[in-house]
Short mmCIF file of C-alpha atoms in Angstrom, two decimals:
data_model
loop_
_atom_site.label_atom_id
_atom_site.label_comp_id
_atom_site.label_asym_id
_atom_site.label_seq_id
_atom_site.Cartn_x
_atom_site.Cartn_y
_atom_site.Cartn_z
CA UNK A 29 75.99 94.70 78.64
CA UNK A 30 72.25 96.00 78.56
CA UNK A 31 71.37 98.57 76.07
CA UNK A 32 67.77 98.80 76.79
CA UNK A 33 65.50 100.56 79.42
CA UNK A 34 63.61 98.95 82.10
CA UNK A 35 60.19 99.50 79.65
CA UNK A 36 62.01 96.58 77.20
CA UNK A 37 62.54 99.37 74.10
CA UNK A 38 65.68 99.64 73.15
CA UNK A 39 67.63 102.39 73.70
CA UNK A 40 70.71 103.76 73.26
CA UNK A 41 72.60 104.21 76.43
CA UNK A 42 73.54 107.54 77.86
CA UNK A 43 77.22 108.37 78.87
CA UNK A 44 76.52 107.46 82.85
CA UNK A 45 75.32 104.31 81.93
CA UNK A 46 78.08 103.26 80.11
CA UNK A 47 79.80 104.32 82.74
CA UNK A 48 77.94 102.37 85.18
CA UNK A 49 78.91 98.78 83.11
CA UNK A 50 82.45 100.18 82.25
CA UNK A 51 85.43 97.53 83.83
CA UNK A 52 86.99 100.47 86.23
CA UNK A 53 83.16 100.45 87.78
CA UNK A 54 80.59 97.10 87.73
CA UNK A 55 82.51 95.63 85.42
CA UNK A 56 85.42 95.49 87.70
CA UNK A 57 84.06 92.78 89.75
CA UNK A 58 83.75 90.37 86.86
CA UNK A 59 87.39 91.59 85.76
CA UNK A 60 89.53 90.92 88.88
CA UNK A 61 87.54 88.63 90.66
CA UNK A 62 86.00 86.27 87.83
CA UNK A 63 85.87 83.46 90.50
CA UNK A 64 84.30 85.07 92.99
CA UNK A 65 80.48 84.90 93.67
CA UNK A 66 79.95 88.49 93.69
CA UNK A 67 80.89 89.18 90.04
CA UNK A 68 78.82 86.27 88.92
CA UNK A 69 75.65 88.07 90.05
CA UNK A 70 74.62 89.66 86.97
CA UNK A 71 70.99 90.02 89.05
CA UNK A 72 73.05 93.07 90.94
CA UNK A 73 73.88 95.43 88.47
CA UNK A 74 70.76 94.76 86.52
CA UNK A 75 68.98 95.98 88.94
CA UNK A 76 71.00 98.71 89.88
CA UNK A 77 70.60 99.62 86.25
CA UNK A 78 66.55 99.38 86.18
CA UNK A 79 66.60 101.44 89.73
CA UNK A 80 68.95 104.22 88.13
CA UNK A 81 66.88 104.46 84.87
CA UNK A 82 63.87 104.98 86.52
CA UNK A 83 65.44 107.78 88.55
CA UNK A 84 66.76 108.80 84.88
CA UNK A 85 63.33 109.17 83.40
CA UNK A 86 61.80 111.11 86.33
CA UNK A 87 64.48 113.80 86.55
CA UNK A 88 64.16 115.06 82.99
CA UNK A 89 64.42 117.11 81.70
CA UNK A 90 68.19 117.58 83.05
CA UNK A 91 69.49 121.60 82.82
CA UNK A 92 72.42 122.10 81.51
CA UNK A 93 73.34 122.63 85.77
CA UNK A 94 72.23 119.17 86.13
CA UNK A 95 74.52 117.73 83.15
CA UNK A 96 77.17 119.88 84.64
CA UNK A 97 77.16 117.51 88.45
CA UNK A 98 76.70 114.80 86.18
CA UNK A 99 79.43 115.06 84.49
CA UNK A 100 81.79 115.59 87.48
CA UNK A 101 79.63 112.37 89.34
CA UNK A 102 80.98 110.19 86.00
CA UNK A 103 84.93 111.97 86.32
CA UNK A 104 84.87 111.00 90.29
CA UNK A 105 86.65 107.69 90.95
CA UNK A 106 87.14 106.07 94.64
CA UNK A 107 91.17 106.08 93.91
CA UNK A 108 91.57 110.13 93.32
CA UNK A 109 93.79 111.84 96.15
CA UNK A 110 90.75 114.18 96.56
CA UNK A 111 88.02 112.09 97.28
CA UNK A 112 86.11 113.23 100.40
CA UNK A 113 86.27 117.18 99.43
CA UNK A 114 84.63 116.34 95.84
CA UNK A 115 81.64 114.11 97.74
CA UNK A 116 80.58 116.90 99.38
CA UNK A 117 81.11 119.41 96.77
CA UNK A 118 79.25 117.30 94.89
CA UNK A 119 76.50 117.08 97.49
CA UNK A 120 76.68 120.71 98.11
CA UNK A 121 76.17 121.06 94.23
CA UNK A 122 73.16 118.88 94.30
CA UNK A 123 71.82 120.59 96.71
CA UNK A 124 72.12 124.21 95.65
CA UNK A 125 71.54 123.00 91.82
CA UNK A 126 74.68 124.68 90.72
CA UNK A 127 77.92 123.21 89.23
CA UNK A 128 80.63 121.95 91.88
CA UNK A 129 83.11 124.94 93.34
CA UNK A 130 86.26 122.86 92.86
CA UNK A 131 87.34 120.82 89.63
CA UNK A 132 86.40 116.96 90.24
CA UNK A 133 88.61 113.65 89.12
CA UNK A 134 91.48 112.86 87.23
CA UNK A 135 94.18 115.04 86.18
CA UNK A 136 92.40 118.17 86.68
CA UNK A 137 91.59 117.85 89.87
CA UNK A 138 95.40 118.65 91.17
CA UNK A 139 96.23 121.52 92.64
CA UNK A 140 98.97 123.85 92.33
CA UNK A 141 100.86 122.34 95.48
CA UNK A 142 100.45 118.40 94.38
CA UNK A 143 101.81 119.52 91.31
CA UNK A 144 104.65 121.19 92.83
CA UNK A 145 105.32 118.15 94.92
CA UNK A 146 105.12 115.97 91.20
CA UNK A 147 107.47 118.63 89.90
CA UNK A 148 110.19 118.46 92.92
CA UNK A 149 110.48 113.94 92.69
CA UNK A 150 110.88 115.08 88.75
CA UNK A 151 113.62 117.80 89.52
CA UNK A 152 115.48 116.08 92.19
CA UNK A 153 115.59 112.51 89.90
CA UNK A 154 117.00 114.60 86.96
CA UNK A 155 119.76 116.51 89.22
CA UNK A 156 120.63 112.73 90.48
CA UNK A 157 121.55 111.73 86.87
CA UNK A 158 125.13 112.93 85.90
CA UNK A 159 125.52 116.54 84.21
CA UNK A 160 128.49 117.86 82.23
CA UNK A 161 129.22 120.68 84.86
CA UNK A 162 126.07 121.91 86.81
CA UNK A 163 122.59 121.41 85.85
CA UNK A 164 119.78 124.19 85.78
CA UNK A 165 117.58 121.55 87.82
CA UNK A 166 118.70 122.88 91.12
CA UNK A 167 117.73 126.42 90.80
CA UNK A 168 113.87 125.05 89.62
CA UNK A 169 113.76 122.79 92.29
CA UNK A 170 114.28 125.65 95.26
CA UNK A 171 111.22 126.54 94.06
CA UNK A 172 109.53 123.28 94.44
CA UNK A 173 111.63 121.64 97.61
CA UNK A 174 112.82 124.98 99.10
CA UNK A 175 113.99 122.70 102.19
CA UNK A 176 115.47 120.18 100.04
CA UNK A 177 113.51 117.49 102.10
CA UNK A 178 112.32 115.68 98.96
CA UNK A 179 115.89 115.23 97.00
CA UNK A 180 117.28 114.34 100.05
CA UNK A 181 115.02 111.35 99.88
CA UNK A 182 115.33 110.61 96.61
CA UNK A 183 119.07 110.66 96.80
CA UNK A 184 118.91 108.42 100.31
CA UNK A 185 116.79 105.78 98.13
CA UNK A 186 119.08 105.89 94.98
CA UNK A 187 122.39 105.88 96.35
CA UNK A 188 125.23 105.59 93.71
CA UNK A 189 125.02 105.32 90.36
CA UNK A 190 125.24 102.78 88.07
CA UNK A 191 124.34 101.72 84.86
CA UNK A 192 121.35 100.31 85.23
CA UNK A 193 119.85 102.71 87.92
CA UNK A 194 120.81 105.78 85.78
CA UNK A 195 118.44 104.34 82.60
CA UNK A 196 115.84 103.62 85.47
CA UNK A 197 115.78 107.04 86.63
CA UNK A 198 115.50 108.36 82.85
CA UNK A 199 112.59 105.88 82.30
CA UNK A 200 110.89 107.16 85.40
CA UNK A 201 111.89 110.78 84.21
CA UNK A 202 110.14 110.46 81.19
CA UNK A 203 107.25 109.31 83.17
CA UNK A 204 106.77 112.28 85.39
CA UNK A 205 107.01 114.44 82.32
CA UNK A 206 104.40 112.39 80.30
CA UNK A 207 101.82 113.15 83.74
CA UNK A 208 103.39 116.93 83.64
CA UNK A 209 103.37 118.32 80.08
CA UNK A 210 100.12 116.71 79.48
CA UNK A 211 100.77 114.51 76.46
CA UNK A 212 98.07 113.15 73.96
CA UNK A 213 96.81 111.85 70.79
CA UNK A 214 99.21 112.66 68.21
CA UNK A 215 101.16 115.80 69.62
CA UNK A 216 104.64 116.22 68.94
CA UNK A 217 105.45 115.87 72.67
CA UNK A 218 104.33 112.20 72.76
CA UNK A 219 105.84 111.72 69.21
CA UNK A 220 109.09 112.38 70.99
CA UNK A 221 108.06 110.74 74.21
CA UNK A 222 107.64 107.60 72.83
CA UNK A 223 110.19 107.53 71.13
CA UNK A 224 112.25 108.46 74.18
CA UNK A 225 110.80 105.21 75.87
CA UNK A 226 110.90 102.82 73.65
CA UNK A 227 114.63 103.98 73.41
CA UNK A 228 115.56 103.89 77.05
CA UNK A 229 113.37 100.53 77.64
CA UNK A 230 115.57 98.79 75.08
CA UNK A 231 118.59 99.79 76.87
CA UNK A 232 117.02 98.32 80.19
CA UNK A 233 116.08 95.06 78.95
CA UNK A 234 119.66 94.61 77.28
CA UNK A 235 120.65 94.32 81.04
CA UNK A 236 117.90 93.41 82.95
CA UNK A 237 115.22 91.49 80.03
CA UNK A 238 112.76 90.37 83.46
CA UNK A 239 113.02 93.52 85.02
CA UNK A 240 109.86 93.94 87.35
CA UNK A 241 110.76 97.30 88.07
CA UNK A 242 110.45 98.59 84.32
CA UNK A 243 107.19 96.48 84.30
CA UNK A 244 105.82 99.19 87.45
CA UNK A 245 105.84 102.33 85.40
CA UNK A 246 106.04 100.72 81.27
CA UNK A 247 102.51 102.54 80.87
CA UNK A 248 102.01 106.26 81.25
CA UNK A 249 98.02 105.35 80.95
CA UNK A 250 98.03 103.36 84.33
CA UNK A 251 95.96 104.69 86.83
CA UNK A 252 97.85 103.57 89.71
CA UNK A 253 100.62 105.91 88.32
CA UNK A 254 98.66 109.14 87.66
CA UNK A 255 99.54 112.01 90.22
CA UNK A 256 95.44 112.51 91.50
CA UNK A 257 96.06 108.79 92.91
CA UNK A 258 95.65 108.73 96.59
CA UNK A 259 98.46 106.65 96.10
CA UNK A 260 100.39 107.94 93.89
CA UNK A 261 103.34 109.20 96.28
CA UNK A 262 103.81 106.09 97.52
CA UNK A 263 103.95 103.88 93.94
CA UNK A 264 106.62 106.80 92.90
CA UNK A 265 108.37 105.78 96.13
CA UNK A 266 108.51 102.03 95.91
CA UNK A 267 109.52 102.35 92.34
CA UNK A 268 112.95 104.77 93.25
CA UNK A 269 113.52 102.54 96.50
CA UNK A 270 113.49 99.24 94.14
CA UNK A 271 115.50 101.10 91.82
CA UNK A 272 117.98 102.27 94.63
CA UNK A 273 118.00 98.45 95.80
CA UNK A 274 118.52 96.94 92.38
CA UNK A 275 114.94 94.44 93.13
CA UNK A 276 111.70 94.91 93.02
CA UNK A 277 109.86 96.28 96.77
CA UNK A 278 113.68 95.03 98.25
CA UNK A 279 112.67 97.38 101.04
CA UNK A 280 109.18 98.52 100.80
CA UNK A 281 107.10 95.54 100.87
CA UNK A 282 103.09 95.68 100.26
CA UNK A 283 100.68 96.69 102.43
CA UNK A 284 97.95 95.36 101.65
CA UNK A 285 95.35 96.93 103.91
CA UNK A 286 94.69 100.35 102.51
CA UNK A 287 91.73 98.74 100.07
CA UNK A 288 89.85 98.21 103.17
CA UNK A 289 91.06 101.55 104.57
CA UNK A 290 88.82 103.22 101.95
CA UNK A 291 86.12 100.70 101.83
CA UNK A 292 85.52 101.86 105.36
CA UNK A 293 85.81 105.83 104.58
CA UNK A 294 83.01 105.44 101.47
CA UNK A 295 80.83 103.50 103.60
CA UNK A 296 80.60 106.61 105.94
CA UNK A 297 78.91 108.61 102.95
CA UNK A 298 77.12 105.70 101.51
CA UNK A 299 75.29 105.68 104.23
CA UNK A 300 74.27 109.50 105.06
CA UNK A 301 73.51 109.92 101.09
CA UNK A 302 71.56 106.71 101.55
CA UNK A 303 69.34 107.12 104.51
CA UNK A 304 68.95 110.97 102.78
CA UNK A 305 67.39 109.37 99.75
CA UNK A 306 65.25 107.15 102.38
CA UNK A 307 63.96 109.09 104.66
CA UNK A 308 64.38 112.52 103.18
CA UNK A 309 64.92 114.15 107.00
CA UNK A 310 67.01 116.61 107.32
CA UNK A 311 69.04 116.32 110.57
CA UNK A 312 69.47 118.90 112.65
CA UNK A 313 72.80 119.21 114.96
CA UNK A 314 73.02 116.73 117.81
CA UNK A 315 70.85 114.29 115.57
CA UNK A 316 73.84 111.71 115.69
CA UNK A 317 76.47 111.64 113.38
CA UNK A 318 77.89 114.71 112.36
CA UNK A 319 78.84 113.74 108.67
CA UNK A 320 74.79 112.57 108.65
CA UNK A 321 73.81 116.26 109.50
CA UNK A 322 76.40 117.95 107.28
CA UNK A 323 75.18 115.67 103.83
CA UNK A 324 71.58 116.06 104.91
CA UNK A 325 71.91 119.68 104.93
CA UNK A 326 73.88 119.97 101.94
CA UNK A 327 71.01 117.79 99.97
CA UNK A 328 68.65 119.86 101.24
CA UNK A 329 64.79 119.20 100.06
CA UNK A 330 64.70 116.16 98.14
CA UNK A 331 63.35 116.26 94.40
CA UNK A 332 63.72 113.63 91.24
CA UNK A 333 66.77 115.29 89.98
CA UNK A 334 68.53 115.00 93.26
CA UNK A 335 67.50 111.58 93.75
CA UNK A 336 69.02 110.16 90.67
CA UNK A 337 72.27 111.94 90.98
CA UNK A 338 72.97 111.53 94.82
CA UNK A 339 72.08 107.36 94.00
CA UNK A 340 74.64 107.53 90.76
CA UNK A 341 77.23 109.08 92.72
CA UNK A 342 76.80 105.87 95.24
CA UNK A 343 75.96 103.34 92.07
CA UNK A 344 79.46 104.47 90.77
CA UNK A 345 81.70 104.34 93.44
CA UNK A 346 80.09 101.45 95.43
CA UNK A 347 81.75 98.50 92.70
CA UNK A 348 85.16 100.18 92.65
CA UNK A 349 84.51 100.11 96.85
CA UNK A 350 83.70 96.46 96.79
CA UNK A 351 86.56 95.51 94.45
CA UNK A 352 89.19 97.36 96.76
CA UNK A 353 87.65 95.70 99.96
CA UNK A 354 87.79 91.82 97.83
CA UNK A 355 91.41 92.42 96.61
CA UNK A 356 92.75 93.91 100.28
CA UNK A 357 90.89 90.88 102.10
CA UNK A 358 92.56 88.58 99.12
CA UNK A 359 96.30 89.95 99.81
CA UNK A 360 95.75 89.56 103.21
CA UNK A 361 94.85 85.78 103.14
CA UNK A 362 98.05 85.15 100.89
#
């Protein structure tokens, strides 16, 4: 990767751009599609780098506001469940040179009802497993599913018990509370929770040793599994259905489309923050599109500062864009 400047000295690089060549952003095109003519282009994100740096260099020096956006720019990825609100809080936080109003990517950009939701699939798969007597699980999850509409599902996809299904739902248990208590480094939570998993896994693979299933949640680090995934919901689904079925997407089979789905959605802001760091117009109402006039507004007066952190926010969520748009277009050919 390039560690240097466009002036030739090297340099060391700052945090957004090794974030800019990291594999979950231009590096992603050379991961998943090594083949494909687009990742060979190393011309691309060269440039992209050179353009960005020189943006870099004019906007210092960066106020501890500015580090602030930029930080939240670096934590914003195209897969979180909150996407559009944090673009134009972001925007709005370019704009007004303060530090976003609502807490951007990853984990802590849940809310108290997503995590609710999280906590009723946890609470209504532990009150599926058998109990010696009653459970306490029911009287947490009428606070979570007060209309019971989410165990009902859960127990429609399961059906009976067996065996198998009932270390499946544990494994998948133990999942949901790896996303719910937080677990890291060395903490005696994931101490235990390891443990826990490589316990339960064993049992599985006694039974079932090419179990696809297990393979769909065997790491808690997956992104596709985390709960500020658009898709998250879904993946938990397909996972208890398969269980429920005994095989692997048995009755919810793969889309395949919803890559292109958000390729289409970014390009809508690509190109209002773009032709804002073109023309530098600000758009008054009736001046075409409305999402045009709102990020125009929000951007406000153009400056160096803005410039460079309106183009990373693109630079960083255009290669995870392309790579969903490649992969949807490549499931739909097979």
């Amino acid at each position: 990767m390039p560690s240097n400047g466009s002036d030739g000295k090297d340099e060391e690089l700052q945090n957004w751009e090794k974030e800019l060549f990291a594999n979950h952003r231009w590096g992603r095109l050379k991961v998943w599609f090594p083949e494909d003519h687009v990742s060979l282009d190393s011309e691309i994100v060269s440039s992209e780098h050179t353009f960005l740096r020189n943006l870099w260099k004019k906007a210092q020096p960066l106020d501890q506001t500015g580090k602030d956006i930029l930080k939240s720019i670096i934590d914003l990825e195209i897969c979180n469940w909150n996407l559009e609100n944090s673009i134009i809080s972001i925007c709005k936080a370019i704009g007004e040179n303060r530090a976003p109003t609502i807490p951007i990517g990853h984990l802590k950009s849940i809310k108290s009802e997503r995590w609710m939701k999280i906590c009723a699939y946890y609470l209504a798969l532990r009150s599926w497993l058998p109990s010696l007597g009653t459970s306490g699980y029911e009287a947490l999850q009428n606070l979570c599913d007060p209309d019971k509409s989410v165990k009902k599902m859960i127990y429609e996809l399961l059906n009976e018990r067996n065996r198998l299904k009932e270390l499946y739902v544990e494994r998948i248990c133990l999942l949901f509370e790896f996303w719910i208590g937080g677990y890291w480094g060395k903490s005696p939570q994931l101490i235990a929770h390891l443990a826990a998993v490589k316990a339960i896994e064993n049992e599985i693979l006694k039974i079932h040793p090419d179990s696809l299933i297990l393979k769909a949640m065997i790491s808690e680090g997956d992104g596709r599994l985390q709960p500020c995934n658009h898709k998250a919901f879904r993946r938990y689904d397909i996972i208890i259905s398969s269980i429920g079925a005994g095989k692997w997407r048995a009755t919810m089979p793969r889309k395949g489309t919803d890559g292109l789905k958000r390729a289409v959605l970014l390009d809508k802001y690509f190109q209002a923050i773009k032709s804002w760091i073109r023309d530098h117009k600000k758009i008054e109402e009736g001046d075409g599109d409305k999402l045009f006039q709102i990020i125009h507004n929000l951007l406000g007066e153009p400056d160096n500062k803005k410039k460079f952190l309106a183009s990373l926010l693109i630079s960083l969520l255009q290669p995870q864009q392309m790579a969903a748009k490649l992969l949807a277009e490549n499931r739909i050919k097979d």
